[in-house]
Tab-separated table of C-alpha atoms in Angstrom:
chain	number	residue	atom	x	y	z
A	1	MET	CA	0.070	-0.004	-0.145
A	2	PRO	CA	1.021	3.691	-0.491
A	3	GLY	CA	3.554	4.841	2.277
A	4	GLY	CA	2.712	7.394	5.026
A	5	SER	CA	4.273	9.023	8.167
A	6	LEU	CA	3.923	7.797	11.531
A	7	LEU	CA	2.622	10.867	13.723
A	8	LYS	CA	1.466	9.416	17.092
A	9	LEU	CA	1.603	6.186	19.320
A	10	TYR	CA	0.141	6.104	22.427
A	11	ILE	CA	-0.738	3.742	25.407
A	12	TYR	CA	-3.330	4.440	27.953
A	13	ASN	CA	-5.797	3.141	30.526
A	14	ASN	CA	-8.818	5.276	31.558
A	15	THR	CA	-9.477	3.338	34.751
A	16	ILE	CA	-6.257	4.305	36.529
A	17	SER	CA	-8.036	7.577	37.640
A	18	LEU	CA	-11.661	8.639	37.073
A	19	LYS	CA	-11.116	12.137	38.440
A	20	GLU	CA	-10.934	14.779	35.832
A	21	GLU	CA	-8.225	16.604	37.650
A	22	GLN	CA	-6.043	13.298	37.730
A	23	GLN	CA	-6.743	12.397	33.803
A	24	HIS	CA	-3.086	12.762	32.997
A	25	GLN	CA	-2.271	9.729	35.161
A	26	ASN	CA	-4.072	7.451	32.539
A	27	VAL	CA	-1.503	8.225	29.909
A	28	LEU	CA	1.049	5.350	30.302
A	29	PHE	CA	3.121	6.308	27.103
A	30	TYR	CA	3.082	9.104	24.387
A	31	HIS	CA	5.098	9.628	21.339
A	32	PRO	CA	6.177	12.003	20.582
A	33	GLU	CA	6.537	14.447	23.297
A	34	VAL	CA	3.784	17.127	23.153
A	35	PRO	CA	1.948	19.138	25.622
A	36	LEU	CA	-0.346	17.174	28.109
A	37	ASP	CA	-3.491	18.720	26.933
A	38	GLU	CA	-2.967	17.238	23.336
A	39	GLN	CA	-2.190	13.903	24.800
A	40	LEU	CA	-5.453	13.929	26.770
A	41	MET	CA	-7.293	15.224	23.693
A	42	ASP	CA	-6.139	12.183	21.672
A	43	ILE	CA	-6.929	9.834	24.377
A	44	GLY	CA	-10.303	11.162	24.769
A	45	LEU	CA	-10.970	10.858	21.037
A	46	SER	CA	-9.934	7.180	21.183
A	47	ALA	CA	-12.035	6.524	24.237
A	48	ALA	CA	-15.083	8.069	22.410
A	49	PHE	CA	-14.440	6.084	19.218
A	50	GLY	CA	-13.951	2.880	21.231
A	51	GLY	CA	-17.149	3.419	23.340
A	52	PHE	CA	-19.126	4.297	20.077
A	53	HIS	CA	-17.546	1.009	18.594
A	54	PHE	CA	-18.385	-1.391	21.475
A	55	ASN	CA	-22.112	-0.253	21.328
A	56	PHE	CA	-22.446	-2.268	18.100
A	57	ASP	CA	-19.738	-4.987	18.526
A	58	ASN	CA	-18.661	-6.496	21.830
A	59	ASP	CA	-16.441	-9.107	20.438
A	60	THR	CA	-13.452	-7.232	19.217
A	61	GLY	CA	-11.060	-4.484	20.733
A	62	ILE	CA	-10.026	-2.872	17.440
A	63	SER	CA	-11.428	0.106	16.216
A	64	SER	CA	-10.200	2.610	13.338
A	65	CYS	CA	-11.121	5.951	11.731
A	66	CYS	CA	-9.851	6.958	8.426
A	67	THR	CA	-9.930	10.565	6.678
A	68	ASP	CA	-8.380	12.040	3.563
A	69	GLY	CA	-5.266	13.069	5.526
A	70	PHE	CA	-4.911	10.537	8.286
A	71	GLN	CA	-5.479	6.803	9.606
A	72	MET	CA	-6.195	6.337	13.024
A	73	VAL	CA	-6.415	2.734	14.705
A	74	TRP	CA	-6.727	1.676	18.128
A	75	PHE	CA	-6.319	-1.868	19.716
A	76	GLU	CA	-7.253	-3.065	23.062
A	77	ALA	CA	-4.074	-5.024	24.118
A	78	GLU	CA	-5.310	-6.141	27.457
A	79	THR	CA	-8.562	-5.295	29.207
A	80	ASP	CA	-8.749	-1.487	29.763
A	81	PHE	CA	-5.259	-1.230	28.269
A	82	TRP	CA	-5.509	0.368	24.639
A	83	ILE	CA	-2.750	1.202	22.124
A	84	GLY	CA	-3.114	3.746	19.587
A	85	ILE	CA	-1.695	4.844	16.398
A	86	THR	CA	-2.022	7.845	13.821
A	87	VAL	CA	-0.355	7.842	10.404
A	88	ARG	CA	-0.507	10.744	7.977
A	89	ARG	CA	-1.837	9.318	4.599
A	90	GLN	CA	-0.112	10.227	1.359
A	91	PRO	CA	-2.303	11.931	-1.223
A	92	GLU	CA	-1.883	8.823	-3.498
A	93	ASN	CA	-3.669	6.823	-0.835
A	94	ALA	CA	-6.967	8.210	-1.611
A	95	GLY	CA	-8.155	5.497	-3.889
A	96	PHE	CA	-6.490	2.802	-1.407
A	97	VAL	CA	-8.567	0.232	0.268
A	98	GLU	CA	-9.031	1.746	3.861
A	99	ASP	CA	-9.654	-1.584	5.514
A	100	ALA	CA	-6.188	-2.804	4.129
A	101	GLU	CA	-4.456	-0.078	5.625
A	102	ALA	CA	-5.979	-0.191	9.161
A	103	THR	CA	-5.633	-4.181	8.989
A	104	ALA	CA	-1.915	-3.758	8.247
A	105	LEU	CA	-1.200	-0.976	11.184
A	106	THR	CA	-3.342	-3.167	13.689
A	107	ALA	CA	-0.876	-6.066	12.905
A	108	LEU	CA	2.114	-3.824	13.634
A	109	LEU	CA	0.375	-2.706	16.835
A	110	LYS	CA	-0.224	-6.306	17.809
A	111	GLN	CA	3.070	-7.425	17.073
A	112	GLY	CA	4.663	-4.749	19.254
A	113	TYR	CA	2.664	-5.589	22.023
A	114	ARG	CA	3.505	-9.335	21.821
A	115	LEU	CA	7.158	-8.555	21.793
A	116	PHE	CA	6.556	-6.179	24.876
A	117	ARG	CA	4.704	-8.866	26.646
A	118	MET	CA	7.248	-11.606	25.964
A	119	GLN	CA	9.996	-9.295	27.502
A	120	TYR	CA	8.146	-7.721	30.535
A	121	GLY	CA	5.015	-9.636	30.984
A	122	CYS	CA	1.507	-8.283	31.029
A	123	MET	CA	0.837	-4.654	31.556
A	124	SER	CA	-1.940	-5.434	34.030
A	125	LYS	CA	0.777	-7.285	36.261
A	126	HIS	CA	2.763	-4.161	36.381
A	127	PHE	CA	-0.026	-2.246	36.962
A	128	ARG	CA	-1.158	-4.080	39.955
A	129	GLU	CA	2.485	-3.700	41.265
A	130	THR	CA	3.987	-0.449	40.575
A	131	LEU	CA	2.783	2.029	37.816
A	132	PRO	CA	6.325	3.938	37.479
A	133	GLU	CA	7.977	0.659	36.626
A	134	LEU	CA	5.418	0.141	33.682
A	135	ARG	CA	5.806	3.495	32.315
A	136	ASP	CA	9.456	2.829	32.432
A	137	ASN	CA	9.145	-0.385	30.506
A	138	LEU	CA	6.817	0.991	28.010
A	139	LYS	CA	9.323	3.835	27.183
A	140	SER	CA	12.261	1.524	26.998
A	141	PHE	CA	10.406	-0.807	24.451
A	142	TRP	CA	8.179	1.316	22.673
A	143	LYS	CA	10.820	4.084	21.688
A	144	PRO	CA	13.168	1.633	19.739
A	145	TYR	CA	10.053	-0.179	18.201
A	146	ILE	CA	8.695	3.175	16.858
A	147	GLN	CA	12.163	3.608	15.202
A	148	TRP	CA	11.943	0.195	13.596
A	149	ILE	CA	8.441	0.594	12.159
A	150	THR	CA	8.809	4.162	10.942
A	151	GLY	CA	10.557	2.754	7.834
A	152	PRO	CA	7.952	0.290	6.902
A	153	ILE	CA	5.332	2.587	7.207
A	154	ALA	CA	7.056	5.370	5.076
A	155	GLN	CA	7.824	2.672	2.400
A	156	GLY	CA	4.249	1.304	2.598
A	157	LEU	CA	2.848	-1.687	4.359
A	158	ASP	CA	1.604	-4.728	2.202
A	159	LEU	CA	-0.008	-7.958	2.411
A	160	TYR	CA	2.671	-9.555	4.157
A	161	ASP	CA	2.752	-7.150	7.101
A	162	THR	CA	-1.198	-7.953	7.352
A	163	LEU	CA	-0.813	-11.834	7.207
A	164	ASP	CA	2.192	-11.623	9.584
A	165	GLY	CA	2.771	-15.453	8.921
A	166	VAL	CA	5.236	-17.856	10.046
A	167	GLU	CA	7.500	-19.535	7.146
A	168	TYR	CA	7.951	-23.246	7.954
A	169	LEU	CA	11.094	-25.212	6.567
A	170	PRO	CA	9.994	-27.719	4.021
A	171	VAL	CA	11.531	-31.193	4.976
A	172	ASP	CA	10.607	-34.631	4.784
A	173	ARG	CA	9.490	-36.709	7.673
A	174	SER	CA	12.413	-38.398	8.641
A	175	ALA	CA	14.428	-35.061	8.772
A	176	TYR	CA	11.641	-33.761	11.046
A	177	LEU	CA	11.667	-36.650	13.331
A	178	LYS	CA	15.293	-36.645	13.556
A	179	MET	CA	15.392	-33.226	14.908
A	180	GLN	CA	12.485	-33.803	17.219
A	181	SER	CA	14.664	-36.898	18.631
A	182	VAL	CA	17.608	-34.440	19.285
A	183	VAL	CA	15.463	-31.855	21.014
A	184	ASN	CA	13.791	-34.580	23.118
A	185	HIS	CA	17.205	-35.846	23.847
A	186	LEU	CA	18.513	-32.585	24.922
A	187	GLU	CA	15.542	-31.598	27.103
A	188	THR	CA	16.031	-34.925	29.029
A	189	GLU	CA	19.666	-34.344	29.558
A	190	PHE	CA	19.038	-30.691	30.677
A	191	PRO	CA	16.069	-30.634	32.632
A	192	SER	CA	16.127	-26.745	33.257
A	193	ILE	CA	15.492	-26.392	29.683
A	194	GLN	CA	11.530	-25.974	29.440
A	195	ALA	CA	11.042	-25.303	25.761
A	196	SER	CA	13.076	-25.270	22.546
A	197	MET	CA	12.774	-23.859	19.169
A	198	VAL	CA	14.849	-24.447	15.960
A	199	ILE	CA	15.098	-22.193	12.867
A	200	VAL	CA	17.096	-22.984	9.753
A	201	ASP	CA	17.628	-20.204	7.181
A	202	ASN	CA	14.938	-17.877	8.685
A	203	LEU	CA	12.571	-21.038	8.292
A	204	LEU	CA	10.911	-22.606	11.352
A	205	LEU	CA	11.903	-26.398	11.779
A	206	TYR	CA	10.841	-27.499	15.211
A	207	THR	CA	8.836	-25.716	18.322
A	208	GLY	CA	7.937	-26.797	21.712
A	209	LEU	CA	6.069	-23.591	22.487
A	210	ASN	CA	2.619	-22.709	21.918
A	211	LEU	CA	1.490	-21.009	18.702
A	212	ASP	CA	1.394	-17.371	20.237
A	213	ASP	CA	4.867	-17.864	21.790
A	214	THR	CA	6.158	-19.494	18.725
A	215	HIS	CA	4.872	-16.702	16.332
A	216	THR	CA	6.440	-13.979	18.445
A	217	LEU	CA	10.030	-15.374	19.119
A	218	TYR	CA	10.013	-16.562	15.407
A	219	LYS	CA	9.382	-13.242	14.140
A	220	PHE	CA	11.947	-11.523	16.119
A	221	LEU	CA	14.746	-14.223	15.483
A	222	SER	CA	14.228	-14.414	11.953
A	223	ARG	CA	14.170	-10.546	11.702
A	224	ARG	CA	17.360	-10.493	13.758
A	225	GLN	CA	19.398	-12.926	11.522
A	226	ARG	CA	18.834	-10.761	8.699
A	227	THR	CA	20.490	-7.727	10.442
A	228	THR	CA	24.255	-8.693	9.853
A	229	LYS	CA	25.966	-5.383	9.991
A	230	ASN	CA	24.330	-2.448	11.719
A	231	ALA	CA	22.910	-2.584	15.179
A	232	SER	CA	18.897	-2.662	14.838
A	233	PRO	CA	16.531	-0.732	17.311
A	234	MET	CA	15.122	-3.888	17.775
A	235	ASP	CA	18.238	-5.366	19.395
A	236	ASN	CA	17.178	-4.315	22.805
A	237	VAL	CA	13.833	-6.304	22.518
A	238	LEU	CA	14.884	-9.852	23.545
A	239	TYR	CA	18.459	-10.489	23.115
A	240	LEU	CA	21.841	-9.308	21.681
A	241	CYS	CA	23.904	-11.187	19.073
A	242	HIS	CA	27.406	-12.199	19.585
A	243	PRO	CA	29.370	-9.448	17.517
A	244	TYR	CA	31.320	-11.826	15.880
A	245	ALA	CA	28.800	-14.228	14.632
A	246	ARG	CA	26.667	-11.723	12.950
A	247	GLY	CA	26.368	-12.705	9.236
A	248	ASP	CA	28.655	-15.791	9.788
A	249	GLU	CA	27.114	-19.123	8.743
A	250	SER	CA	30.261	-20.865	9.775
A	251	TYR	CA	29.977	-19.736	13.226
A	252	SER	CA	29.017	-22.456	16.012
A	253	GLY	CA	28.277	-20.976	19.734
A	254	PHE	CA	26.130	-19.137	21.868
A	255	LEU	CA	24.464	-15.835	20.819
A	256	THR	CA	23.041	-14.574	24.012
A	257	ALA	CA	25.003	-13.421	27.084
A	258	THR	CA	25.244	-16.409	29.282
A	259	CYS	CA	26.133	-15.367	32.778
A	260	GLY	CA	29.667	-16.884	32.708
A	261	ALA	CA	29.390	-18.945	29.456
A	262	PHE	CA	32.210	-21.267	28.672
A	263	GLU	CA	33.594	-20.399	25.079
A	264	PRO	CA	36.375	-22.806	24.021
A	265	GLY	CA	39.257	-21.112	22.960
A	266	LYS	CA	38.344	-17.625	24.199
A	267	GLY	CA	38.851	-17.697	27.891
A	268	THR	CA	36.322	-18.385	30.750
A	269	LEU	CA	34.008	-15.495	31.571
A	270	ARG	CA	33.425	-14.084	27.977
A	271	ASN	CA	29.888	-12.254	27.812
A	272	PHE	CA	29.019	-10.184	24.706
A	273	VAL	CA	26.301	-7.503	25.136
A	274	SER	CA	25.879	-4.533	23.069
A	275	GLU	CA	27.239	-1.276	24.472
A	276	LYS	CA	24.667	0.849	22.614
A	277	PHE	CA	21.757	-0.653	24.519
A	278	ASN	CA	23.202	-1.980	27.687
A	279	ILE	CA	20.579	-5.095	27.756
A	280	GLY	CA	21.188	-7.459	30.251
A	281	LYS	CA	24.080	-5.545	31.820
A	282	LYS	CA	24.239	-4.916	35.681
A	283	SER	CA	25.559	-1.742	37.146
A	284	SER	CA	28.719	-3.662	38.500
A	285	GLY	CA	29.665	-4.526	35.104
A	286	ALA	CA	28.467	-8.111	35.120
A	287	TYR	CA	25.711	-9.332	32.979
A	288	LYS	CA	22.261	-10.573	33.936
A	289	PRO	CA	20.382	-13.348	32.087
A	290	ILE	CA	17.562	-12.037	29.670
A	291	SER	CA	14.005	-13.003	30.762
A	292	ILE	CA	11.253	-14.243	28.519
A	293	TRP	CA	7.503	-14.626	29.599
A	294	ILE	CA	5.896	-17.553	27.921
A	295	GLY	CA	2.553	-19.290	28.414
A	296	PRO	CA	1.503	-22.970	29.019
A	297	ARG	CA	3.029	-25.166	26.166
A	298	HIS	CA	-0.026	-26.514	24.620
A	299	GLU	CA	-2.340	-23.467	25.363
A	300	SER	CA	-2.902	-20.197	23.698
A	301	ASN	CA	-1.904	-17.389	25.679
A	302	SER	CA	-3.442	-14.613	23.678
A	303	ASN	CA	-4.976	-13.454	26.712
A	304	GLY	CA	-1.734	-13.227	28.487
A	305	LYS	CA	-2.790	-15.103	31.558
A	306	ASP	CA	-0.752	-17.775	33.332
A	307	LEU	CA	2.662	-16.594	31.850
A	308	LYS	CA	5.917	-17.815	33.660
A	309	LYS	CA	9.370	-16.167	33.322
A	310	THR	CA	12.311	-18.332	31.623
A	311	THR	CA	15.578	-17.447	30.658
A	312	LEU	CA	16.650	-17.187	27.281
A	313	VAL	CA	19.510	-18.969	25.430
A	314	VAL	CA	20.310	-18.986	21.894
A	315	PHE	CA	22.876	-21.086	20.159
A	316	GLN	CA	24.087	-20.951	16.335
A	317	SER	CA	25.235	-24.226	14.528
A	318	GLN	CA	26.059	-22.576	11.196
A	319	ARG	CA	22.750	-22.044	9.362
A	320	MET	CA	20.832	-23.314	12.266
A	321	ILE	CA	19.386	-21.291	15.310
A	322	LEU	CA	18.517	-23.269	18.458
A	323	THR	CA	16.512	-21.368	21.023
A	324	PHE	CA	16.132	-22.783	24.714
A	325	LEU	CA	13.833	-21.258	27.380
A	326	CYS	CA	15.159	-22.638	30.755
A	327	ASP	CA	13.937	-22.406	34.207
A	328	PRO	CA	15.730	-19.179	35.753
A	329	ASP	CA	15.864	-20.770	39.225
A	330	GLU	CA	17.431	-24.262	37.968
A	331	LEU	CA	19.692	-22.389	35.774
A	332	ALA	CA	20.683	-20.126	38.492
A	333	LYS	CA	21.744	-23.126	40.546
A	334	GLN	CA	23.592	-24.994	37.693
A	335	THR	CA	25.662	-21.946	36.727
A	336	ASP	CA	26.504	-21.081	40.444
A	337	LYS	CA	28.013	-24.393	41.023
A	338	ASP	CA	31.007	-23.566	38.663
A	339	VAL	CA	32.027	-20.011	38.046
A	340	ASN	CA	33.593	-21.309	34.610
A	341	GLY	CA	29.830	-22.071	33.505
A	342	ARG	CA	29.760	-25.671	33.603
A	343	PHE	CA	26.063	-25.768	32.369
A	344	PHE	CA	26.877	-23.850	29.357
A	345	GLY	CA	29.964	-25.772	28.691
A	346	ASP	CA	28.141	-29.005	28.915
A	347	LEU	CA	25.328	-27.717	26.836
A	348	HIS	CA	27.759	-26.364	24.306
A	349	SER	CA	29.649	-29.956	24.093
A	350	PHE	CA	26.284	-31.740	23.727
A	351	LEU	CA	25.140	-29.340	20.761
A	352	THR	CA	28.577	-29.515	19.009
A	353	ASP	CA	28.637	-33.442	18.948
A	354	THR	CA	24.923	-34.026	18.293
A	355	LEU	CA	24.413	-31.412	15.671
A	356	ALA	CA	27.543	-32.353	13.866
A	357	ARG	CA	25.997	-35.982	13.321
A	358	SER	CA	22.278	-34.661	12.324
A	359	SER	CA	22.596	-31.173	10.726
A	360	GLN	CA	24.084	-32.241	7.563
A	361	SER	CA	21.351	-34.873	7.270
A	362	ILE	CA	18.622	-32.123	7.951
A	363	THR	CA	20.142	-29.625	5.416
A	364	GLN	CA	20.405	-32.319	2.923
A	365	ASN	CA	16.639	-33.070	3.181
A	366	ILE	CA	15.511	-29.322	2.814
A	367	THR	CA	12.830	-29.930	-0.179
A	368	ARG	CA	12.867	-26.126	-1.403
A	369	SER	CA	10.931	-25.563	-4.634
A	370	ILE	CA	13.250	-23.105	-6.034
A	371	VAL	CA	12.514	-23.975	-9.585
A	372	TRP	CA	9.050	-23.949	-9.017
A	373	ASP	CA	8.916	-20.926	-7.154
A	374	GLU	CA	10.441	-19.054	-10.126
A	375	ALA	CA	7.969	-20.382	-12.617
A	376	TYR	CA	4.748	-19.463	-10.428
A	377	GLN	CA	3.701	-16.335	-8.303
A	378	TYR	CA	1.698	-17.297	-5.425
A	379	ILE	CA	0.638	-16.999	-1.788
A	380	TYR	CA	-0.405	-19.606	0.592
A	381	PHE	CA	-1.618	-18.854	3.922
A	382	ASN	CA	-3.117	-21.061	6.808
A	383	ARG	CA	-5.012	-19.210	9.509
A	384	MET	CA	-5.035	-21.991	11.847
A	385	ASN	CA	-0.935	-22.345	12.361
A	386	LEU	CA	0.045	-19.223	10.496
A	387	ALA	CA	1.670	-21.110	7.877
A	388	LEU	CA	2.902	-18.878	5.169
A	389	LYS	CA	4.434	-19.718	1.718
A	390	SER	CA	5.031	-17.484	-0.977
A	391	SER	CA	6.942	-16.639	-4.286
A	392	LEU	CA	5.450	-13.253	-4.836
A	393	LYS	CA	8.448	-10.675	-4.276
A	394	ARG	CA	7.747	-7.411	-2.246
A	395	LYS	CA	10.199	-5.045	-4.343
A	396	GLY	CA	9.468	-3.428	-7.612
A	397	ALA	CA	6.630	-1.817	-9.184
A	398	ASP	CA	5.098	-4.928	-10.896
A	399	ALA	CA	5.406	-7.012	-7.513
A	400	GLN	CA	3.684	-4.200	-5.478
A	401	GLU	CA	0.875	-4.031	-8.057
A	402	SER	CA	0.317	-7.838	-7.832
A	403	LEU	CA	0.299	-7.710	-4.101
A	404	ARG	CA	-2.303	-5.099	-3.838
A	405	ARG	CA	-4.491	-6.975	-6.367
A	406	VAL	CA	-4.225	-9.989	-4.117
A	407	GLU	CA	-4.841	-7.925	-1.169
A	408	ARG	CA	-7.993	-6.706	-2.566
A	409	LEU	CA	-8.941	-10.299	-3.301
A	410	GLN	CA	-8.002	-11.362	0.377
A	411	ILE	CA	-10.277	-8.567	1.622
A	412	GLY	CA	-13.041	-9.846	-0.498
A	413	PHE	CA	-12.928	-13.161	1.073
A	414	GLU	CA	-13.082	-11.675	4.660
A	415	ASP	CA	-16.045	-9.466	3.766
A	416	THR	CA	-17.747	-12.435	2.119
A	417	PRO	CA	-17.483	-15.549	4.538
A	418	GLY	CA	-19.211	-17.950	2.364
A	419	MET	CA	-16.968	-17.317	-0.874
A	420	LYS	CA	-14.704	-19.894	-1.690
A	421	GLU	CA	-13.300	-19.043	-4.948
A	422	ALA	CA	-12.633	-15.860	-6.862
A	423	TRP	CA	-11.181	-15.206	-10.313
A	424	VAL	CA	-10.216	-11.792	-11.635
A	425	ARG	CA	-8.891	-10.732	-15.068
A	426	THR	CA	-7.172	-7.343	-15.505
A	427	LYS	CA	-7.131	-5.106	-18.656
A	428	GLU	CA	-3.517	-6.041	-18.902
A	429	ASN	CA	-4.660	-9.843	-19.284
A	430	THR	CA	-3.268	-10.758	-15.853
A	431	TRP	CA	-5.197	-13.175	-13.857
A	432	VAL	CA	-5.412	-13.078	-9.960
A	433	VAL	CA	-7.132	-16.201	-8.513
A	434	GLY	CA	-7.958	-16.798	-4.884
A	435	ARG	CA	-9.184	-20.027	-3.440
A	436	LYS	CA	-10.206	-20.695	0.162
A	437	SER	CA	-10.754	-24.034	2.005
A	438	GLY	CA	-11.358	-23.821	5.527
A	439	SER	CA	-8.484	-21.759	7.405
A	440	ARG	CA	-6.365	-22.307	4.134
A	441	GLU	CA	-6.098	-19.577	1.494
A	442	PHE	CA	-4.193	-19.840	-1.853
A	443	TYR	CA	-3.864	-17.015	-4.276
A	444	SER	CA	-1.968	-16.955	-7.724
A	445	VAL	CA	-0.984	-14.401	-10.220
A	446	PHE	CA	-0.161	-15.258	-13.764
A	447	GLU	CA	-0.239	-13.888	-17.109
A	448	GLY	CA	-0.606	-15.009	-20.829
A	449	LYS	CA	-3.827	-16.925	-20.296
A	450	SER	CA	-6.597	-15.569	-22.516
A	451	HIS	CA	-9.595	-18.011	-21.636
A	452	LEU	CA	-10.956	-19.099	-18.360
A	453	THR	CA	-10.324	-22.597	-19.020
A	454	GLU	CA	-6.748	-22.094	-19.641
A	455	ALA	CA	-6.396	-19.999	-16.303
A	456	HIS	CA	-8.379	-22.960	-14.708
A	457	GLU	CA	-5.950	-25.506	-15.682
A	458	GLU	CA	-2.947	-23.451	-14.606
A	459	VAL	CA	-4.299	-22.986	-11.207
A	460	LYS	CA	-5.020	-26.664	-10.821
A	461	ARG	CA	-1.384	-27.356	-11.848
A	462	VAL	CA	0.021	-24.985	-9.282
A	463	SER	CA	-2.357	-26.333	-6.566
A	464	GLN	CA	-1.206	-30.073	-7.325
A	465	VAL	CA	2.609	-29.106	-7.379
A	466	PHE	CA	2.512	-27.177	-4.011
A	467	PHE	CA	-0.740	-28.066	-2.025
A	468	ASN	CA	-1.732	-31.471	-3.280
A	469	GLY	CA	-4.756	-32.686	-1.313
A	470	ILE	CA	-5.532	-29.200	0.135
A	471	PHE	CA	-7.737	-27.728	-2.598
A	472	VAL	CA	-9.765	-30.120	-4.665
A	473	ASP	CA	-12.573	-29.478	-7.346
């Protein structure tokens, strides 16, 4: 979609104080810094729209308002905790589908909230304990997050931002079971590890987390791997990468500060934390572990309840990223037994020996469809597990136009629940086809087919190649 400029982002809770002279206490975070009267005016407008919205729909905490110049979106992250954003729309946005713009901005707010919750826990928890700490945490997280999303908003959000899916690694059954066996063995040998996740080439191979936590952690880790040279504002969200490992696919070792990690050949206590953000750094100069809040393994934690604190440990083995979420109390006991970091030394040895035997087998079994991906333009998305597979590119005028056409089709499916299939032929003789089966959606763009029968045969061919058994006539 055409770009815009981020004007405001704010977080508030109107239940903190009901007294008019204390309304300023309801403002938890506001960007940029403006007079308090302007902050209260924006929050009052948001609350008015939200109240009006709930008179008609009690099932959702999302509201939006679009004018010729501005797009405003509000999202209720937790009960009574609202996040709002205002974006200035460019003149060329006038003919664009407003729903798509609002949905993409809402996706950015949801992603930001999930990342905040994973690092700090629920806002309501801090609210009950200490309000100043909540304000500090919101400021520490959202300021760099705003820096990060300013660029994508200016360049223009697209369908991929709206879908916000997870790209899974296509491997055969034996390769997947082999990795699952490795993880099960590892968690048995190291009981302090409560959950694990494995990413190869930015694609998810295995996860022991629930879908919400998998989605959040995957989106950060895959993004962080793409940042190879310059520090990203997102560096202070979850963990800081070992500076020598950035962009080095041959590296094998820990990527997180490990409170006394054993690093072969580099001395005993070597911890690497970016001086720019000082994440995980204590005032004494030592380093503390990075805490991550996760929900029950087999339950959704979209409501943020029953979260527990874990310690994040990330290990890189060439093209593979292994993420471990450990019990902080058990981890502290094990690391305190040996100042040389016996736990991390044992874990390093185990991973090095085990992955040396299995990683080659796994990478050899990667069944990428590179040739087919170049021959077809398609997007596949499963709303149940957020699986996303696509060959449509994001850059270039033609690619952006194709994405916009698919986006309009996708909105049509949402607005018409009973619709299963849609065919659109443009004046340039380009076909845009959408098919839906349950939670699965498939979109294809292709050229050079004059008649509907030819287009139908082409769609059948693509479906059989990539999604055999999912879409049937």
